[in-house]
Short mmCIF file of C-alpha atoms in Angstrom, two decimals:
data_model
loop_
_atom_site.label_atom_id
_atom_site.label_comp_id
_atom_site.label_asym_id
_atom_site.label_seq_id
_atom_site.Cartn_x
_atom_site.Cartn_y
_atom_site.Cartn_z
CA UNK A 1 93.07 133.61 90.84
CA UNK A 2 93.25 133.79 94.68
CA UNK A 3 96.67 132.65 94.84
CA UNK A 4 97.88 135.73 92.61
CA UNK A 5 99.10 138.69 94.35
CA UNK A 6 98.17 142.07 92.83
CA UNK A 7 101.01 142.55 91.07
CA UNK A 8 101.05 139.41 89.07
CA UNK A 9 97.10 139.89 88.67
CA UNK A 10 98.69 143.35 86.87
CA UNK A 11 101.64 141.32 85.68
CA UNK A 12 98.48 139.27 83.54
CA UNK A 13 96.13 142.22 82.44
CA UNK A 14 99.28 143.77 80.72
CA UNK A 15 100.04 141.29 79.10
CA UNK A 16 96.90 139.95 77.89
CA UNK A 17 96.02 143.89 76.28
CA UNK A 18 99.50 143.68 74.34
CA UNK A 19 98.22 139.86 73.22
CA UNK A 20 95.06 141.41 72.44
CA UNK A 21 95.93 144.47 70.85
CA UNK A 22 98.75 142.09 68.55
CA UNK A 23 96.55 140.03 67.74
CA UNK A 24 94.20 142.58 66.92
CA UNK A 25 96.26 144.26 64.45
CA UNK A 26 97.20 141.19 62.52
CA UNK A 27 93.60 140.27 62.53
CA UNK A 28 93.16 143.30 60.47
CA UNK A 29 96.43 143.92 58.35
CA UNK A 30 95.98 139.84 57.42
CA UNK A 31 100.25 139.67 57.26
CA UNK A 32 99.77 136.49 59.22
CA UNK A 33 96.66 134.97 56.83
CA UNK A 34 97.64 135.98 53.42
CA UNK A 35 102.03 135.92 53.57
CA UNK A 36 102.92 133.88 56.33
CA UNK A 37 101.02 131.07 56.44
CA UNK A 38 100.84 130.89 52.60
CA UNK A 39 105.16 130.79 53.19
CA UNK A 40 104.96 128.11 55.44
CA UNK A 41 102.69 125.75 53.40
CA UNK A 42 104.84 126.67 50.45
CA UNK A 43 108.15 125.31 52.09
CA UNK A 44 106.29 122.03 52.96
CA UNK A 45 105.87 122.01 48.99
CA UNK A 46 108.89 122.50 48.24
CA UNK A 47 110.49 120.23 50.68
CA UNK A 48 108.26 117.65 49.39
CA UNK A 49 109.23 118.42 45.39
CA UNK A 50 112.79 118.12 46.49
CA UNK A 51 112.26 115.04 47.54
CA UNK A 52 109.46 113.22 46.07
CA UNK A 53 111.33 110.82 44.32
CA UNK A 54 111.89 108.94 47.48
CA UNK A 55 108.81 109.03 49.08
CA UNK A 56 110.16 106.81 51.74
CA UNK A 57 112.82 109.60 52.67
CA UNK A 58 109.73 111.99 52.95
CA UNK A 59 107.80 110.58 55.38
CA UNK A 60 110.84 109.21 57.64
CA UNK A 61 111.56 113.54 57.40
CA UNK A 62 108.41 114.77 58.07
CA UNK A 63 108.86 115.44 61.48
CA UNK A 64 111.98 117.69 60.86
CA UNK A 65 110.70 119.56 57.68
CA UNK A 66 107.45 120.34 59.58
CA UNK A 67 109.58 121.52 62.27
CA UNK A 68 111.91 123.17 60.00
CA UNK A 69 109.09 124.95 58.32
CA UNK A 70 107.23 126.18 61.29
CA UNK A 71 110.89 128.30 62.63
CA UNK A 72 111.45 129.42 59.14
CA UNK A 73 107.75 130.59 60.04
CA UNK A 74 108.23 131.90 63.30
CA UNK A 75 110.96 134.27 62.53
CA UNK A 76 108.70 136.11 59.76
CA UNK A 77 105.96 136.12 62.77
CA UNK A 78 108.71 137.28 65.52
CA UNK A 79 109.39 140.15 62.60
CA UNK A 80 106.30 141.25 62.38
CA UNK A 81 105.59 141.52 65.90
CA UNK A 82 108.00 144.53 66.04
CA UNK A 83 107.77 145.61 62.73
CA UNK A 84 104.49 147.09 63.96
CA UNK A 85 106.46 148.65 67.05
CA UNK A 86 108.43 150.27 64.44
CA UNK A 87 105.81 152.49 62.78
CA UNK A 88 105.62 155.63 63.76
CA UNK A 89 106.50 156.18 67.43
CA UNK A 90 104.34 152.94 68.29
CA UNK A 91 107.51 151.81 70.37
CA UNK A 92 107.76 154.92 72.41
CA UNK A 93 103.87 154.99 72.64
CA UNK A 94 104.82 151.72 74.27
CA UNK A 95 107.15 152.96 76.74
CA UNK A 96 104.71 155.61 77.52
CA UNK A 97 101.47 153.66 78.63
CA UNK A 98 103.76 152.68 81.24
CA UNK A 99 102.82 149.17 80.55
CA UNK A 100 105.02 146.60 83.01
CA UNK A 101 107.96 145.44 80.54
CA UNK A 102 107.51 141.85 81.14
CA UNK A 103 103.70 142.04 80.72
CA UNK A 104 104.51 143.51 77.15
CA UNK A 105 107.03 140.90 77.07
CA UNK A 106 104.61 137.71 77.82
CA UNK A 107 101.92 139.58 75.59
CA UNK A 108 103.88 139.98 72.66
CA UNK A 109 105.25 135.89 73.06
CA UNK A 110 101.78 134.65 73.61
CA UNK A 111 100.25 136.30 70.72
CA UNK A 112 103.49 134.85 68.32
CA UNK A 113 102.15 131.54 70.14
CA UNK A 114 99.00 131.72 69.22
CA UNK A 115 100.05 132.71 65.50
CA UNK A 116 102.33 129.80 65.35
CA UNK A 117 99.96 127.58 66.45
CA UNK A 118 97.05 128.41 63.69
CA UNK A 119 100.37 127.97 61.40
CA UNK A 120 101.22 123.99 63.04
CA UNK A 121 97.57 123.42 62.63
CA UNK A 122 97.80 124.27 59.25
CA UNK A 123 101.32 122.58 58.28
CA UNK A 124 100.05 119.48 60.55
CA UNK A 125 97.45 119.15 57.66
CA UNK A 126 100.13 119.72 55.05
CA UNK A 127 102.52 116.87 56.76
CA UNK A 128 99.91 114.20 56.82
CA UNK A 129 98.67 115.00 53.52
CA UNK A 130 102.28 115.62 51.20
CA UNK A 131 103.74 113.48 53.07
CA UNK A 132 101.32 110.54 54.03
CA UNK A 133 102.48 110.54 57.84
CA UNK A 134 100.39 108.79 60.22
CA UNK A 135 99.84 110.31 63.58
CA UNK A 136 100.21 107.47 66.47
CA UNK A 137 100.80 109.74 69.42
CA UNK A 138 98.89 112.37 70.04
CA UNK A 139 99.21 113.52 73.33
CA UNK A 140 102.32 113.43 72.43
CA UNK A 141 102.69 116.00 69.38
CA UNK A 142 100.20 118.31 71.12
CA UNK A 143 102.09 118.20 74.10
CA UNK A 144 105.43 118.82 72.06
CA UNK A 145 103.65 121.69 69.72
CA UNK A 146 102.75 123.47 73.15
CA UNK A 147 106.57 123.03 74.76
CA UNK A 148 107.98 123.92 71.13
CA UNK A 149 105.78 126.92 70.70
CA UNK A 150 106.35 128.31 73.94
CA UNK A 151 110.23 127.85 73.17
CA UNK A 152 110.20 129.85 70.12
CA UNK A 153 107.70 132.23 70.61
CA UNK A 154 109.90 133.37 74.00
CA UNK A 155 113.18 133.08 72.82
CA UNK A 156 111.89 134.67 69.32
CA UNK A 157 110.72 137.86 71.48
CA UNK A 158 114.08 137.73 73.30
CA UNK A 159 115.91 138.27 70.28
CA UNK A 160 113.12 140.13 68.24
CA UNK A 161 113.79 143.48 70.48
CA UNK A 162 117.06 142.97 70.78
CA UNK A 163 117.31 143.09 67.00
CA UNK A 164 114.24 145.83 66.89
CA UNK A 165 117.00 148.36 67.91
CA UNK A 166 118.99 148.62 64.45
CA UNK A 167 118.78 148.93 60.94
CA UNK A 168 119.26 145.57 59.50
CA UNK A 169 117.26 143.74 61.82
CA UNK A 170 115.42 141.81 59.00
CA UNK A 171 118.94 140.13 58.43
CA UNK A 172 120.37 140.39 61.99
CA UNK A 173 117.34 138.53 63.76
CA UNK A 174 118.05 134.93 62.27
CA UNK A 175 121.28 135.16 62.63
CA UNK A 176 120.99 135.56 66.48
CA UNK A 177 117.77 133.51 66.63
CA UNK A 178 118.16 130.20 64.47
CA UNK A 179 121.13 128.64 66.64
CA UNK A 180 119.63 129.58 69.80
CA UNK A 181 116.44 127.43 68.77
CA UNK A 182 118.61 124.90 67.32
CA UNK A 183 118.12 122.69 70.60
CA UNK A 184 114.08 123.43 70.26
CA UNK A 185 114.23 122.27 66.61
CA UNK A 186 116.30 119.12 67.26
CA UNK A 187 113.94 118.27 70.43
CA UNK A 188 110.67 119.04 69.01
CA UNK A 189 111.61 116.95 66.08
CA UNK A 190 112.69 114.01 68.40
CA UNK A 191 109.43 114.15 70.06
CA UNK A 192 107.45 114.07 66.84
CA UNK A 193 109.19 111.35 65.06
CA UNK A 194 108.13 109.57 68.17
CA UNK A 195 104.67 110.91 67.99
CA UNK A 196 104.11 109.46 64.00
CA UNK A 197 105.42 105.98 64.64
CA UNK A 198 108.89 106.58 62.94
CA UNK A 199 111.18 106.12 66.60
CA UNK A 200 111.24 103.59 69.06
CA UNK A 201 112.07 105.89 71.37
CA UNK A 202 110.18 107.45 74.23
CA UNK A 203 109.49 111.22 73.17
CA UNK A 204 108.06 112.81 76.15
CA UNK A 205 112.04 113.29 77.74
CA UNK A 206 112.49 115.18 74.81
CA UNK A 207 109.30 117.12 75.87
CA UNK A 208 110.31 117.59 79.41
CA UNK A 209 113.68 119.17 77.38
CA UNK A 210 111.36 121.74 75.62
CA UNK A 211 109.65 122.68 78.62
CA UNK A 212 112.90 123.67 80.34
CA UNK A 213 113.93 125.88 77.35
CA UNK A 214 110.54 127.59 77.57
CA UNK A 215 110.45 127.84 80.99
CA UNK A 216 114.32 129.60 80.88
CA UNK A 217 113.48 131.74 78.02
CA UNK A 218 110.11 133.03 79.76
CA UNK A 219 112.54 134.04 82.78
CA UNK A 220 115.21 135.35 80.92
CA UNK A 221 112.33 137.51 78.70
CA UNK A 222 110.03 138.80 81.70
CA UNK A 223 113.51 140.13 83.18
CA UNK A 224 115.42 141.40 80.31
CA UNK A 225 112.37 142.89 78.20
CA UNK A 226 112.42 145.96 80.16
CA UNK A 227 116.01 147.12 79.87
CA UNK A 228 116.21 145.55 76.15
CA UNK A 229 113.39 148.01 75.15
CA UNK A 230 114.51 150.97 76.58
CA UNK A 231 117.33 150.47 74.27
CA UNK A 232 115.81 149.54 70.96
CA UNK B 1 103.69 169.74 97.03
CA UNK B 2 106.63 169.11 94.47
CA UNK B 3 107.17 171.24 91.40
CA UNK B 4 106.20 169.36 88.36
CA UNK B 5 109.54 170.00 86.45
CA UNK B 6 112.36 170.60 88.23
CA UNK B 7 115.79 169.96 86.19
CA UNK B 8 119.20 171.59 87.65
CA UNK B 9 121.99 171.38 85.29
CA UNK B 10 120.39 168.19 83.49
CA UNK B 11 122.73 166.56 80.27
CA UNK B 12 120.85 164.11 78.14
CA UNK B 13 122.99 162.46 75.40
CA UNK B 14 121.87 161.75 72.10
CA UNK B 15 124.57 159.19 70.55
CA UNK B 16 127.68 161.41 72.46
CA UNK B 17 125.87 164.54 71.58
CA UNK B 18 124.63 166.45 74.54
CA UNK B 19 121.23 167.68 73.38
CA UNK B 20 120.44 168.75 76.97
CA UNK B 21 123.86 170.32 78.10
CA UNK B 22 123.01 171.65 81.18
CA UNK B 23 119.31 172.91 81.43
CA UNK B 24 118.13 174.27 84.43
CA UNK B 25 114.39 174.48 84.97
CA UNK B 26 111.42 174.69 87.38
CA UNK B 27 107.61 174.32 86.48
CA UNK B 28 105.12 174.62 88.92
CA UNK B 29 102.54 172.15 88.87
CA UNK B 30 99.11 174.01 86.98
CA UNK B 31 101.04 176.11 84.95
CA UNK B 32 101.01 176.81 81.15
CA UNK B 33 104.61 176.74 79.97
CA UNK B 34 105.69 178.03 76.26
CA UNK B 35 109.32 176.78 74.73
CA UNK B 36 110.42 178.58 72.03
CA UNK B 37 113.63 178.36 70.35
CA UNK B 38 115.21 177.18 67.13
CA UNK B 39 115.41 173.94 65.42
CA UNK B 40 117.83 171.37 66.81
CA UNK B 41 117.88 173.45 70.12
CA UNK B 42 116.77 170.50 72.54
CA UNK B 43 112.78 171.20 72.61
CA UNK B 44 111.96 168.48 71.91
CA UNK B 45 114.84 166.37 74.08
CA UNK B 46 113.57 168.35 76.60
CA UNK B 47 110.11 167.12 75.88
CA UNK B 48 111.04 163.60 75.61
CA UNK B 49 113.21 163.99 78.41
CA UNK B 50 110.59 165.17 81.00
CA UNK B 51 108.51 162.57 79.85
CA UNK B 52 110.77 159.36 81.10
CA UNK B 53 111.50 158.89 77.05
CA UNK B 54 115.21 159.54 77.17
CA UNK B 55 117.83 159.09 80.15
CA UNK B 56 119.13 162.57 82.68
CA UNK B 57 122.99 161.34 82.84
CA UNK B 58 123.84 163.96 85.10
CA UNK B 59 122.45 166.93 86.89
CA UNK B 60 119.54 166.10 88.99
CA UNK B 61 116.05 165.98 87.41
CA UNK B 62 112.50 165.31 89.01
CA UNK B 63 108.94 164.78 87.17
CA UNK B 64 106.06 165.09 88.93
CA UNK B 65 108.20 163.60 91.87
CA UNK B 66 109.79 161.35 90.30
CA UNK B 67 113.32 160.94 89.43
CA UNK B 68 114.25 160.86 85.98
CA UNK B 69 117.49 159.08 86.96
CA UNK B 70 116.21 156.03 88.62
CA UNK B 71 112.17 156.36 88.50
CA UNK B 72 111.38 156.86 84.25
CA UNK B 73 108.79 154.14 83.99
CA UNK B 74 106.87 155.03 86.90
CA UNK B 75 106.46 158.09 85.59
CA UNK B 76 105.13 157.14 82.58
CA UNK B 77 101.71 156.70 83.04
CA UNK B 78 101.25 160.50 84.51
CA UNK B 79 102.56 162.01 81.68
CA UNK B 80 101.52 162.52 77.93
CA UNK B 81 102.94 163.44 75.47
CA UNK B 82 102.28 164.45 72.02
CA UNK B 83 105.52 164.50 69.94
CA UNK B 84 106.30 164.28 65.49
CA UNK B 85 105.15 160.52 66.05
CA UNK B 86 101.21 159.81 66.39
CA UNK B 87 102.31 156.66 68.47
CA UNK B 88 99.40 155.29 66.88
CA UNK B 89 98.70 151.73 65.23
CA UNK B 90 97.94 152.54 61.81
CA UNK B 91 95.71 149.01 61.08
CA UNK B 92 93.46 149.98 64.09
CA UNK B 93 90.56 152.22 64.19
CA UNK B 94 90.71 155.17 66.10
CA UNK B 95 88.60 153.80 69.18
CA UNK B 96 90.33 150.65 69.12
CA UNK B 97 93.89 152.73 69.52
CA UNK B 98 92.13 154.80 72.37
CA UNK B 99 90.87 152.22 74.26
CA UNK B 100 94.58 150.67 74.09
CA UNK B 101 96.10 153.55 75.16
CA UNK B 102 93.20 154.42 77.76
CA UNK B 103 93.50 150.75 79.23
CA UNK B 104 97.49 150.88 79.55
CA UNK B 105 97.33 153.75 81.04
CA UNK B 106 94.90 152.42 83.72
CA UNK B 107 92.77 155.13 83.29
CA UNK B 108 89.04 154.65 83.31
CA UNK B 109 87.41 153.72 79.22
CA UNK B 110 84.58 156.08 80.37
CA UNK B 111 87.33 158.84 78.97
CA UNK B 112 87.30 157.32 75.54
CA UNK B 113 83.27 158.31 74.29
CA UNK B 114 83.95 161.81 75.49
CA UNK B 115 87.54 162.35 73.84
CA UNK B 116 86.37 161.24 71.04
CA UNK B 117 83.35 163.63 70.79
CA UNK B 118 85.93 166.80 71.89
CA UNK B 119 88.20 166.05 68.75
CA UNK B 120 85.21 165.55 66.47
CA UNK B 121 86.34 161.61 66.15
CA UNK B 122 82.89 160.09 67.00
CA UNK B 123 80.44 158.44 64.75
CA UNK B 124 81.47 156.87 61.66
CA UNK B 125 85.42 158.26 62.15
CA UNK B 126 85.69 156.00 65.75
CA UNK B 127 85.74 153.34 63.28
CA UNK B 128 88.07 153.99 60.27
CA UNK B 129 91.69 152.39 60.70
CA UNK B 130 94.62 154.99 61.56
CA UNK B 131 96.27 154.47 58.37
CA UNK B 132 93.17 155.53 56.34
CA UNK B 133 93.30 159.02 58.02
CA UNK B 134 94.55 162.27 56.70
CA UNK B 135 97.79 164.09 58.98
CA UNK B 136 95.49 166.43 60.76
CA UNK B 137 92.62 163.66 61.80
CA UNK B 138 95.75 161.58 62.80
CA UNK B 139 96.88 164.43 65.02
CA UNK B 140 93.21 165.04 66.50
CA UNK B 141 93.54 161.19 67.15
CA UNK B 142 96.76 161.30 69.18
CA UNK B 143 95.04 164.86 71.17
CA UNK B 144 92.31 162.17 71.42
CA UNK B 145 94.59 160.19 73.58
CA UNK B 146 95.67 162.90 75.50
CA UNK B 147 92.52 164.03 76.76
CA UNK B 148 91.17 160.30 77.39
CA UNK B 149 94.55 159.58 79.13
CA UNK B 150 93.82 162.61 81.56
CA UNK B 151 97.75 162.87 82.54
CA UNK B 152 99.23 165.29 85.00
CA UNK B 153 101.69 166.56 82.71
CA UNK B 154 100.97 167.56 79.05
CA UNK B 155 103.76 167.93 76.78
CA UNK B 156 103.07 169.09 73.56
CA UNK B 157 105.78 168.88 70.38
CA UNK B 158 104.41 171.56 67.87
CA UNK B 159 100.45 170.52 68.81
CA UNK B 160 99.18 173.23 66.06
CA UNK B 161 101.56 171.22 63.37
CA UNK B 162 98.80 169.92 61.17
CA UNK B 163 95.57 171.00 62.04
CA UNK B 164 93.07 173.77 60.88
CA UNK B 165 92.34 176.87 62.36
CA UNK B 166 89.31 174.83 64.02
CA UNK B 167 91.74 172.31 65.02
CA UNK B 168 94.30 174.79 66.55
CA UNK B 169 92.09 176.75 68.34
CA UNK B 170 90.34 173.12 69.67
CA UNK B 171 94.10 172.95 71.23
CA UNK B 172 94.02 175.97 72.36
CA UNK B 173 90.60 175.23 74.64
CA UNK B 174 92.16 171.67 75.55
CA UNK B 175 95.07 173.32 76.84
CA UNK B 176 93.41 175.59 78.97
CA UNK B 177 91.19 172.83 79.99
CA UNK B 178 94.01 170.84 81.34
CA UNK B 179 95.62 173.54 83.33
CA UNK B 180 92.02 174.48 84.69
CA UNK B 181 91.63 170.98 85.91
CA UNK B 182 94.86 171.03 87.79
CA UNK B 183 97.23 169.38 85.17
CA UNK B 184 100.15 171.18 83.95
CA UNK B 185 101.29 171.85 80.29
CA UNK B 186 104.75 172.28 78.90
CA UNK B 187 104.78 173.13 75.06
CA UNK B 188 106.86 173.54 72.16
CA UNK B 189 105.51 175.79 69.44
CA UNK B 190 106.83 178.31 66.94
CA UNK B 191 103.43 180.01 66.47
CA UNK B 192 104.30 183.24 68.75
CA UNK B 193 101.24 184.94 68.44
CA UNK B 194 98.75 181.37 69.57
CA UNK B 195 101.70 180.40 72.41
CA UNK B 196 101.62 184.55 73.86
CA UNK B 197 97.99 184.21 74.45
CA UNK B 198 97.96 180.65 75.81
CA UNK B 199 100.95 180.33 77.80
CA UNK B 200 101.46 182.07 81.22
CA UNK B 201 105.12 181.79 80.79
CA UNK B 202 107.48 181.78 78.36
CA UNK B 203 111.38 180.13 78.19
CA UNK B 204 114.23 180.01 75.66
CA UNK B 205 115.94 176.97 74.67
CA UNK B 206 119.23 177.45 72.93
CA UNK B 207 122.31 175.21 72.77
CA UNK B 208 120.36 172.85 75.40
CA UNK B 209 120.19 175.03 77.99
CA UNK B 210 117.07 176.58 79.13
CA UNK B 211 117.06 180.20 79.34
CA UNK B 212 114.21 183.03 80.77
CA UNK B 213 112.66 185.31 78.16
CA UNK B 214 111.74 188.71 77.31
CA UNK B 215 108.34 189.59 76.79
CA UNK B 216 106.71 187.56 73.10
CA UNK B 217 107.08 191.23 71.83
CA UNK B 218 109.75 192.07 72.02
CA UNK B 219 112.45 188.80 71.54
CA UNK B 220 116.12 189.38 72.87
CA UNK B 221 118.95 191.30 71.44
CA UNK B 222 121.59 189.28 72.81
CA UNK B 223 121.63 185.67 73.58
CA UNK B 224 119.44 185.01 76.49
CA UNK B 225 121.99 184.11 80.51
CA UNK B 226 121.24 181.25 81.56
CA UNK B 227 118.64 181.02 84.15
CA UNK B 228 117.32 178.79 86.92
CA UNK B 229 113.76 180.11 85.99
CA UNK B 230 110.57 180.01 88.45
CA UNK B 231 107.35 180.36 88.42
CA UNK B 232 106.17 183.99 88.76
#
């Protein structure tokens, strides 16, 4: 903590009340408990009725569907993190408090993260047991749900205020969103099948790749959050 | 010491719709300031204007020292404002969304017991979610914030809208609270007869312009010149 200046010790307490208070409110209003994660499990299903009859097929996926499900997830999360901006005024109550934009901005990401973790907890579960995969690495997966997560959850909040702004958000946001986290998908993916046994090759490059699209998208956010809500 | 409004020939645009075409206006800091004027005459632009909510793009305008061109989110954090939005979070309770607002603020959560107590919001109220409450304990809520906040510069959007006579004459004594402590208030209010006796000065706003006024008595015949008004 001695190496932080003041303004990134400010930078941190901003952005760890927006986590809080996010967090906070889908503690209570459940959205999270009782519609998303109930979503997520449900793709896994039907991914696996689709295609049970080649069970082989199923496991040698797993790695993708999981990752599959857990964007489909993250854009309902990403949603719902400004949805409850929307309600009335919240977002200019935001402006108000005079909160530092890119502490709102690494607040809001790190509470999606922490929502979208709970939910790859959950789906982990769901993988090994619809789809019998067997976990070899991992270091590995953790290490790639923690890259992955950061990925989405900053490039989600990127593109969830830029959305936030108009009417048909609910439709606009993964149109903007899903092939911008196309690379996070594939990568993530890479780095699991590597993680359960079903790639002989090394997953942590893939990894490292995830780390540098978190890393960007945490820049890009901290600096563009500010102007982006002003406009929304 | 600066003024704490001080707008010379200030447009803001709404879409291409100048909602502030032009106002002129100077407000010493301690004073109680009264806008009347009809609907859709830029009260409330002028509200959200002075309050870093909505850009000056041209004239010159100052808050509290600050420039509204070039210095709005500095600004924020002096400055309340109670507007038609509660800028509340309707799934938290009502201490939970003062201690929020209290915290990004940076003002001290010693404010919070207190406020609460002033707008009758303590005991079992402090902890019943926003949504659950009716318009007028939503209202005392935001006030609630106010008063916690302890800005500089109140500006109030209609703060009788809602409330009972117990309630408007509670805004009445927080008013004259503020502007005994130093802070100064800027309001918007139809209610003649409550604004005459609270308000040590009254202005016009018409067409987005800001204009001086007769006596609450006795309104204008003719359409109000435009007027770089003072403090008396």
């Amino acid at each position: 903590m001695l190496l932080l200046g003041d303004d990134a010790l400010l930078l941190l307490r901003d952005a760890a009340l927006i986590a809080g208070k996010d967090l906070r409110v889908e503690l209570r209003s459940r959205v999270t408990i009782n519609q998303v994660a109930p979503f997520a499990v449900l793709v896994l299903v039907l991914f696996a009725f689709a295609l049970e009859p080649d069970r082989g097929l199923l496991t040698r996926a797993a790695a993708g569907l999981f990752w599959l499900a857990v964007t489909f997830s993250a854009l309902l999360a990403i949603q719902r993190s400004f949805a409850i901006e929307s309600a009335d005024g919240a977002r200019d109550g935001l402006r108000l408090s005079g909160l530092d934009p890119a502490g709102i901005f690494l607040g809001k990401a790190a509470a999606v993260a922490v929502e979208l973790l709970a939910l790859e907890g959950l789906l982990g579960v769901g993988v090994v047991v619809l789809y019998d995969a067997d976990l070899q690495g991992a270091t590995l997966l953790l290490a790639t749900c923690l890259a992955a997560t950061a990925g989405l959850a900053a490039a989600g909040t990127v593109y969830g205020v830029l959305a936030a702004g108009v009417r048909v958000r609910e439709t606009l946001l993964p149109l903007l969103l899903l092939p911008i986290v196309a690379p996070v998908v594939l990568a993530a993916t890479r780095a699991s099948e590597a993680a359960l046994g079903q790639a002989a090759t090394d997953g942590w490059p893939w990894v490292r790749l995830l780390g540098v699209f978190a890393v960007i998208y945490v820049a890009v956010g901290a600096l563009a959050f500010g102007p982006l809500l002003e406009d929304a | 010491m600066t003024p704490a409004v001080r707008l010379s020939r200030a447009v803001v645009l709404l879409g291409r719709f100048p909602a502030l075409a032009g106002a002129d206006l100077l407000v010493e800091r301690g004073e109680i300031v009264h806008l009347s004027g009809p609907n859709g005459a830029g009260k409330s632009t002028l509200l959200r204007a002075c309050a870093g909510l909505l850009p000056v793009v041209e004239g010159e305008a100052e808050v509290l020292g600050h420039d509204l061109r070039r210095e709005r989110r500095r600004l924020r954090r002096s400055v309340g404002l109670l507007g038609h939005a509660s800028f509340l979070y309707d799934e938290l309770t009502v201490l939970d969304n003062l201690r929020f607002a209290v915290r990004a603020a940076g003002a001290p959560t010693s404010t919070v017991e207190p406020a609460l107590a002033r707008l009758g919001l303590d005991g079992r109220l402090a902890d019943v979610a926003v949504a659950r409450l009716s318009a007028g304990q939503r209202r005392r809520t935001s006030l609630a914030v106010l008063v916690a906040r302890q800005p500089e510069l109140w500006l109030l959007d209609e703060p009788h809208a809602g409330l009972d006579a117990a309630g408007r004459d509670l805004v009445d004594d927080l008013v004259r609270g503020a502007a005994a402590e130093g802070a100064t208030v800027l309001f918007a209010s139809h209610e003649l007869d409550r604004a005459s006796a609270l308000a040590g000065r009254q202005l016009t706003v018409i067409g987005g312009q800001v204009h001086d006024t007769q006596p609450f008595a006795s309104p204008p015949a003719t359409a109000p010149s435009p007027a770089f008004t003072s403090a008396p």
